[in-house]
Tab-separated table of C-alpha atoms in Angstrom:
chain	number	residue	atom	x	y	z
A	25	MET	CA	-24.023	-1.203	-14.042
A	26	SER	CA	-26.897	0.029	-11.892
A	27	GLU	CA	-29.148	3.025	-12.360
A	28	VAL	CA	-29.233	5.877	-9.832
A	29	ALA	CA	-32.544	7.718	-9.556
A	30	LYS	CA	-31.870	11.333	-10.492
A	31	LYS	CA	-33.359	14.670	-11.423
A	32	PRO	CA	-31.601	17.133	-13.716
A	33	GLY	CA	-28.556	18.522	-11.923
A	34	THR	CA	-28.935	16.221	-8.883
A	35	SER	CA	-27.137	13.098	-10.028
A	36	PRO	CA	-24.314	11.957	-7.675
A	37	VAL	CA	-20.784	11.570	-8.999
A	38	ALA	CA	-19.905	8.602	-6.790
A	39	ILE	CA	-21.300	5.952	-4.460
A	40	LEU	CA	-19.304	5.272	-1.289
A	41	ASP	CA	-20.098	2.190	0.789
A	42	SER	CA	-18.717	-0.003	3.537
A	43	GLY	CA	-19.091	-3.153	1.470
A	44	GLN	CA	-21.393	-4.441	4.163
A	45	ASP	CA	-24.100	-2.323	5.771
A	46	TRP	CA	-24.213	1.267	4.471
A	47	SER	CA	-23.782	3.330	1.321
A	48	ILE	CA	-24.031	7.035	0.548
A	49	ALA	CA	-24.302	9.052	-2.649
A	50	ILE	CA	-21.579	11.679	-3.120
A	51	HIS	CA	-22.468	14.831	-5.102
A	52	ALA	CA	-20.061	17.228	-6.766
A	53	ALA	CA	-20.890	19.944	-4.242
A	54	GLN	CA	-19.586	17.679	-1.430
A	55	LEU	CA	-16.156	17.311	-3.036
A	56	PRO	CA	-13.384	17.368	-2.033
A	57	LEU	CA	-14.441	14.843	0.624
A	58	ALA	CA	-11.835	14.206	3.323
A	59	MET	CA	-11.428	10.907	5.185
A	60	GLY	CA	-9.443	10.351	8.371
A	61	ARG	CA	-9.526	10.341	12.170
A	62	HIS	CA	-9.980	14.092	12.596
A	63	PRO	CA	-13.557	14.949	13.642
A	64	ASP	CA	-13.687	17.641	10.946
A	65	CYS	CA	-13.355	15.031	8.162
A	66	ALA	CA	-16.479	14.238	6.175
A	67	ILE	CA	-15.828	10.524	6.736
A	68	VAL	CA	-14.436	9.975	10.246
A	69	VAL	CA	-12.658	6.628	10.739
A	70	SER	CA	-11.508	5.014	13.983
A	71	ASP	CA	-8.717	2.787	12.646
A	72	PRO	CA	-5.550	3.719	14.636
A	73	MET	CA	-3.421	3.235	11.511
A	74	ALA	CA	-5.361	5.957	9.697
A	75	SER	CA	-3.989	9.500	9.786
A	76	ARG	CA	-6.000	12.436	11.089
A	77	ARG	CA	-6.443	13.550	7.484
A	78	HIS	CA	-5.667	10.422	5.519
A	79	CYS	CA	-7.007	10.846	1.981
A	80	VAL	CA	-9.571	12.770	-0.035
A	81	LEU	CA	-12.054	12.066	-2.821
A	82	GLU	CA	-12.064	14.885	-5.369
A	83	LEU	CA	-12.818	15.850	-8.952
A	84	HIS	CA	-9.730	16.592	-11.013
A	85	GLU	CA	-10.374	17.880	-14.548
A	86	GLY	CA	-13.819	16.302	-14.394
A	87	THR	CA	-12.586	12.863	-13.273
A	88	LEU	CA	-13.266	11.301	-9.890
A	89	CYS	CA	-9.949	10.777	-8.095
A	90	LEU	CA	-8.520	9.613	-4.784
A	91	ARG	CA	-5.624	11.636	-3.371
A	92	ASP	CA	-3.402	10.642	-0.460
A	93	THR	CA	-2.978	13.613	1.890
A	94	ASP	CA	0.484	12.753	3.233
A	95	SER	CA	-0.822	9.855	5.331
A	96	ALA	CA	1.696	8.279	7.700
A	97	ASN	CA	0.804	4.659	6.922
A	98	GLY	CA	-0.200	4.854	3.280
A	99	THR	CA	-3.363	4.586	1.197
A	100	ALA	CA	-4.255	1.951	-1.372
A	101	LEU	CA	-6.813	1.923	-4.153
A	102	GLY	CA	-7.470	-1.745	-4.735
A	103	ASP	CA	-3.999	-3.295	-4.821
A	104	ARG	CA	-2.304	-0.093	-5.968
A	105	GLY	CA	-0.396	1.756	-3.252
A	106	LEU	CA	-0.382	5.545	-3.477
A	107	LYS	CA	2.718	7.569	-2.775
A	108	ARG	CA	2.413	10.477	-0.356
A	109	GLY	CA	0.322	13.167	-1.995
A	110	GLU	CA	-0.319	11.067	-5.112
A	111	ARG	CA	-3.629	11.367	-6.979
A	112	ILE	CA	-5.151	8.453	-8.917
A	113	ALA	CA	-8.285	8.275	-11.084
A	114	ILE	CA	-11.159	5.992	-10.080
A	115	THR	CA	-12.570	4.289	-13.174
A	116	ARG	CA	-14.600	1.464	-11.617
A	117	ARG	CA	-15.837	0.267	-8.244
A	118	THR	CA	-12.671	-0.095	-6.212
A	119	CYS	CA	-11.685	-0.552	-2.580
A	120	ILE	CA	-9.981	2.211	-0.611
A	121	VAL	CA	-7.641	0.624	1.957
A	122	MET	CA	-6.551	2.608	5.031
A	123	GLY	CA	-4.820	0.319	7.507
A	124	GLU	CA	-7.345	-2.439	8.242
A	125	LEU	CA	-10.298	-0.309	7.119
A	126	MET	CA	-11.804	-0.812	3.656
A	127	LEU	CA	-14.333	1.441	1.940
A	128	TRP	CA	-15.666	0.922	-1.574
A	129	VAL	CA	-16.106	3.739	-4.078
A	130	ALA	CA	-17.768	3.627	-7.497
A	131	PRO	CA	-17.933	6.498	-10.005
A	132	VAL	CA	-21.338	7.446	-11.410
A	133	ASP	CA	-21.437	8.456	-15.078
A	134	ALA	CA	-23.422	11.282	-16.686
A	135	GLU	CA	-26.348	8.923	-17.299
A	136	GLY	CA	-26.556	7.980	-13.630
A	137	LYS	CA	-25.044	4.511	-14.072
A	138	TRP	CA	-22.537	3.012	-11.653
A	139	ASP	CA	-20.670	-0.250	-11.355
A	140	ARG	CA	-21.766	-2.456	-8.453
A	141	GLY	CA	-18.857	-4.798	-9.085
A	142	GLU	CA	-20.852	-8.051	-9.242
A	143	GLY	CA	-18.636	-10.864	-10.387
A	144	HIS	CA	-15.508	-8.722	-10.249
A	145	THR	CA	-12.813	-10.236	-8.049
A	146	GLY	CA	-10.403	-7.342	-8.181
A	147	GLU	CA	-7.576	-9.791	-8.736
A	148	THR	CA	-4.391	-8.704	-10.420
A	149	GLN	CA	-2.127	-10.963	-12.418
A	150	ILE	CA	-0.736	-13.862	-10.410
A	151	ARG	CA	2.833	-13.040	-11.419
A	152	GLU	CA	2.503	-9.804	-9.405
A	153	SER	CA	1.243	-11.570	-6.284
A	154	HIS	CA	2.883	-11.960	-2.922
A	155	GLY	CA	2.068	-14.807	-0.565
A	156	ILE	CA	0.307	-14.124	2.740
A	157	CYS	CA	0.433	-16.541	5.690
A	158	ILE	CA	-1.352	-15.831	8.975
A	159	VAL	CA	-1.073	-18.283	11.878
A	160	ASP	CA	-2.828	-18.076	15.238
A	161	LEU	CA	-2.662	-20.256	18.357
A	162	CYS	CA	-6.072	-21.653	19.259
A	163	ASP	CA	-7.317	-20.883	22.791
A	164	SER	CA	-3.988	-19.287	23.730
A	165	THR	CA	-5.472	-17.578	26.814
A	166	GLU	CA	-6.351	-21.000	28.274
A	167	GLN	CA	-2.822	-22.388	27.846
A	168	ASP	CA	0.186	-22.265	30.141
A	169	LEU	CA	2.154	-19.096	29.324
A	170	ARG	CA	5.409	-21.066	29.136
A	171	HIS	CA	3.887	-23.410	26.576
A	172	VAL	CA	2.577	-20.456	24.550
A	173	ALA	CA	5.978	-18.731	24.566
A	174	GLU	CA	7.675	-21.940	23.448
A	175	ALA	CA	5.123	-22.471	20.683
A	176	MET	CA	5.493	-18.877	19.458
A	177	GLY	CA	9.232	-19.409	19.072
A	178	LYS	CA	8.705	-22.624	17.095
A	179	MET	CA	6.105	-20.968	14.869
A	180	LYS	CA	8.423	-18.046	14.139
A	181	THR	CA	11.241	-20.421	13.220
A	182	ALA	CA	8.939	-22.376	10.900
A	183	MET	CA	7.801	-19.243	9.094
A	184	ARG	CA	11.359	-18.006	8.592
A	185	SER	CA	12.801	-21.351	7.520
A	186	GLY	CA	14.119	-21.218	3.961
A	187	ALA	CA	12.649	-17.773	3.256
A	188	HIS	CA	15.726	-15.564	3.833
A	189	GLU	CA	15.482	-12.432	1.672
A	190	SER	CA	12.102	-13.553	0.263
A	191	LEU	CA	10.375	-12.763	3.561
A	192	LEU	CA	8.976	-9.241	3.149
A	193	LEU	CA	7.295	-9.013	6.555
A	194	LEU	CA	7.087	-11.062	9.744
A	195	LYS	CA	4.847	-9.418	12.328
A	196	ASN	CA	3.815	-10.617	15.784
A	197	THR	CA	0.018	-10.416	16.138
A	198	GLY	CA	-0.201	-11.266	19.844
A	199	ASP	CA	-0.815	-15.003	19.750
A	200	GLY	CA	0.437	-15.600	16.220
A	201	TYR	CA	2.232	-14.122	13.231
A	202	LEU	CA	1.551	-12.458	9.911
A	203	ALA	CA	4.099	-13.150	7.176
A	204	VAL	CA	4.330	-11.749	3.651
A	205	TYR	CA	6.506	-13.592	1.117
A	206	ARG	CA	7.639	-12.682	-2.374
A	207	SER	CA	5.677	-15.576	-3.873
A	208	PRO	CA	2.515	-17.547	-2.983
A	209	MET	CA	4.450	-20.850	-3.051
A	210	LEU	CA	6.680	-19.615	-0.216
A	211	ALA	CA	3.590	-18.866	1.881
A	212	LEU	CA	2.352	-22.405	1.241
A	213	ARG	CA	5.739	-23.827	2.234
A	214	ALA	CA	5.543	-21.864	5.494
A	215	ALA	CA	2.094	-23.347	6.133
A	216	GLU	CA	3.484	-26.845	5.544
A	217	GLN	CA	6.259	-26.180	8.066
A	218	LEU	CA	3.670	-25.020	10.590
A	219	LEU	CA	1.452	-28.062	10.049
A	220	GLU	CA	4.479	-30.333	10.368
A	221	TRP	CA	5.400	-28.671	13.669
A	222	GLN	CA	1.813	-28.996	14.943
A	223	SER	CA	1.774	-32.761	14.439
A	224	GLY	CA	5.413	-33.409	15.437
A	225	LYS	CA	7.482	-34.036	18.555
A	226	ASP	CA	8.341	-30.326	18.845
A	227	ASN	CA	4.732	-29.722	19.927
A	228	PRO	CA	4.580	-31.892	23.072
A	229	HIS	CA	1.620	-30.018	24.521
A	230	ARG	CA	-0.477	-30.660	21.403
A	231	LEU	CA	-1.324	-27.002	20.825
A	232	ASP	CA	-3.596	-26.313	17.856
A	233	ILE	CA	-3.135	-23.571	15.289
A	234	ARG	CA	-5.228	-21.878	12.622
A	235	ILE	CA	-3.601	-20.910	9.308
A	236	ALA	CA	-4.953	-18.651	6.563
A	237	LEU	CA	-3.293	-18.177	3.163
A	238	ASP	CA	-3.894	-15.656	0.393
A	239	ALA	CA	-2.129	-14.170	-2.625
A	240	GLY	CA	-2.036	-10.643	-3.994
A	241	PRO	CA	0.116	-7.520	-4.296
A	242	THR	CA	1.145	-5.698	-1.129
A	243	PHE	CA	3.128	-2.505	-0.643
A	244	PRO	CA	5.291	-1.217	2.220
A	245	ILE	CA	4.187	1.390	4.720
A	246	ARG	CA	5.738	2.771	7.897
A	247	ASP	CA	8.039	0.612	10.071
A	248	ARG	CA	8.406	-2.140	7.450
A	249	ASP	CA	4.705	-2.976	7.758
A	250	ARG	CA	2.719	-3.737	4.612
A	251	LEU	CA	-0.769	-3.065	3.289
A	252	GLY	CA	-2.984	-4.800	0.726
A	253	LEU	CA	-6.337	-6.459	0.127
A	254	ALA	CA	-4.794	-9.938	0.356
A	255	ILE	CA	-3.664	-9.259	3.938
A	256	ASN	CA	-7.157	-8.080	4.934
A	257	ARG	CA	-8.771	-11.068	3.255
A	258	ALA	CA	-6.431	-13.587	4.927
A	259	ALA	CA	-7.106	-11.975	8.321
A	260	ARG	CA	-10.829	-12.554	7.804
A	261	LEU	CA	-10.338	-16.115	6.546
A	262	GLU	CA	-8.390	-16.973	9.698
A	263	LYS	CA	-11.379	-16.070	11.896
A	264	ILE	CA	-14.233	-17.783	10.039
A	265	GLN	CA	-16.248	-20.663	11.464
A	266	ARG	CA	-18.233	-23.429	9.791
A	267	GLY	CA	-21.595	-21.835	10.536
A	268	GLN	CA	-20.716	-18.678	8.603
A	269	PHE	CA	-20.689	-20.244	5.120
A	270	ASP	CA	-23.453	-18.977	2.833
A	271	SER	CA	-22.976	-21.905	0.445
A	272	PRO	CA	-21.476	-24.852	2.370
A	273	GLY	CA	-19.670	-27.501	0.329
A	274	LYS	CA	-19.708	-31.263	0.884
A	275	ARG	CA	-16.273	-31.152	2.569
A	276	LEU	CA	-17.073	-28.435	5.112
A	277	GLY	CA	-17.221	-31.006	7.921
A	278	LEU	CA	-13.470	-31.578	7.472
A	279	MET	CA	-12.612	-28.082	8.750
A	280	LYS	CA	-11.098	-29.080	12.083
A	281	ALA	CA	-8.503	-27.479	14.304
A	282	ARG	CA	-5.842	-30.170	13.906
A	283	ASN	CA	-5.476	-29.464	10.197
A	284	ARG	CA	-7.044	-26.045	9.818
A	285	CYS	CA	-5.216	-24.447	6.916
A	286	LEU	CA	-7.643	-22.318	4.907
A	287	LEU	CA	-6.832	-20.558	1.662
A	288	SER	CA	-8.477	-18.318	-0.891
A	289	ALA	CA	-9.085	-19.008	-4.559
A	290	SER	CA	-6.265	-16.538	-5.337
A	291	LEU	CA	-3.717	-18.600	-3.425
A	292	ARG	CA	-4.960	-21.872	-4.883
A	293	GLN	CA	-4.690	-20.479	-8.410
A	294	ALA	CA	-1.123	-19.261	-7.795
A	295	ILE	CA	0.431	-22.527	-6.549
A	296	ARG	CA	1.636	-25.532	-8.523
A	297	ALA	CA	-0.661	-28.288	-9.757
A	298	PRO	CA	0.495	-31.029	-7.294
A	299	GLU	CA	-0.202	-28.769	-4.313
A	300	ARG	CA	-3.424	-27.531	-5.884
A	301	ARG	CA	-4.753	-31.089	-5.851
A	302	ARG	CA	-4.378	-31.114	-2.060
A	303	CYS	CA	-6.844	-28.222	-1.725
A	304	LEU	CA	-10.391	-29.332	-0.918
A	305	PHE	CA	-13.282	-26.970	-1.563
A	306	LEU	CA	-15.215	-26.122	1.634
A	307	GLY	CA	-17.791	-23.616	0.387
A	308	ARG	CA	-18.410	-19.937	-0.289
A	309	LEU	CA	-19.001	-17.076	2.109
A	310	LYS	CA	-19.173	-13.308	2.321
A	311	LEU	CA	-16.209	-11.692	4.012
A	312	LYS	CA	-16.755	-8.598	6.147
A	313	GLY	CA	-15.606	-5.508	4.308
A	314	PHE	CA	-15.619	-7.168	0.890
A	315	GLY	CA	-19.239	-6.487	-0.073
A	316	GLY	CA	-21.755	-9.087	-1.160
A	317	GLN	CA	-19.361	-11.176	-3.234
A	318	LEU	CA	-19.097	-14.856	-2.302
A	319	HIS	CA	-15.506	-15.973	-1.764
A	320	PRO	CA	-14.556	-19.645	-2.371
A	321	VAL	CA	-12.643	-21.151	0.559
A	322	TYR	CA	-10.377	-24.212	0.425
A	323	GLN	CA	-8.602	-26.331	3.005
A	324	TYR	CA	-5.063	-27.530	2.373
A	325	PHE	CA	-4.135	-31.021	3.552
A	326	PHE	CA	-0.433	-31.723	4.073
A	327	GLY	CA	1.229	-34.916	5.189
A	328	PRO	CA	1.874	-38.523	4.245
A	329	ARG	CA	-1.712	-39.660	4.765
A	330	ARG	CA	-4.166	-39.854	1.897
A	331	LEU	CA	-6.596	-37.014	1.397
A	332	PRO	CA	-10.063	-37.486	2.924
A	333	LEU	CA	-12.536	-38.873	0.419
């Protein structure tokens, strides 16, 4: 817990921050504090998936709460999805998720103390986790459009193979796909299918892909889409480069396009021991929108060849 400088009657009730580059103190007189795309909101957001008046921070019977204000695409507090109009108490530093936007809120107690969240991963129990798989074609704009279209079809088939009713979401992202499965192992199996396609005869043009895997609860929103911290985290993992690691590991040099399958510590913890042994630690880095916490990143190696030493 951290101290907030205060005078009698001037202590804030909450700290709101981006997790990256700004933070503001929220006082009782400023509540309720509305967030959304409407210019009249106290916190104006530009995410197109956010509603004009998406959610509100408020005091309810003396407790700091977040209330969804009938948002079209849903609000989450951490990995808990709010129903339309639902109010939920905020007891510790937690992430507010609105579409792809994440803001962090921490209650301040009567003594001016607030939880910065150091060392807290926000993870829920693995048995409640879904599996997230994001795949993206490398340099798709430089490839022949016919080859890209063919590859997209093969990738979609690989991600659907064997999933059936366990596939909660399969979404085209332009030059790739986002898939959400009922279990982390299914997401890993999808990644194996994708890596097998990349190195096989069905990829005659030798197109490269990037895969990111994560595990965590998700909840449905409009048009069968889904929302959750694990999806946001996987989307950021998919985009990282070697030079962005704060604490590079000894195996970081192995992160190459031909076998680029990156996963979080959450996914690695949720899979079986034999597959876990195929995950090589690459290093730790800070992910945009997730504050100053360092996230361990692993690379998964699949295939008949021995793992790199």
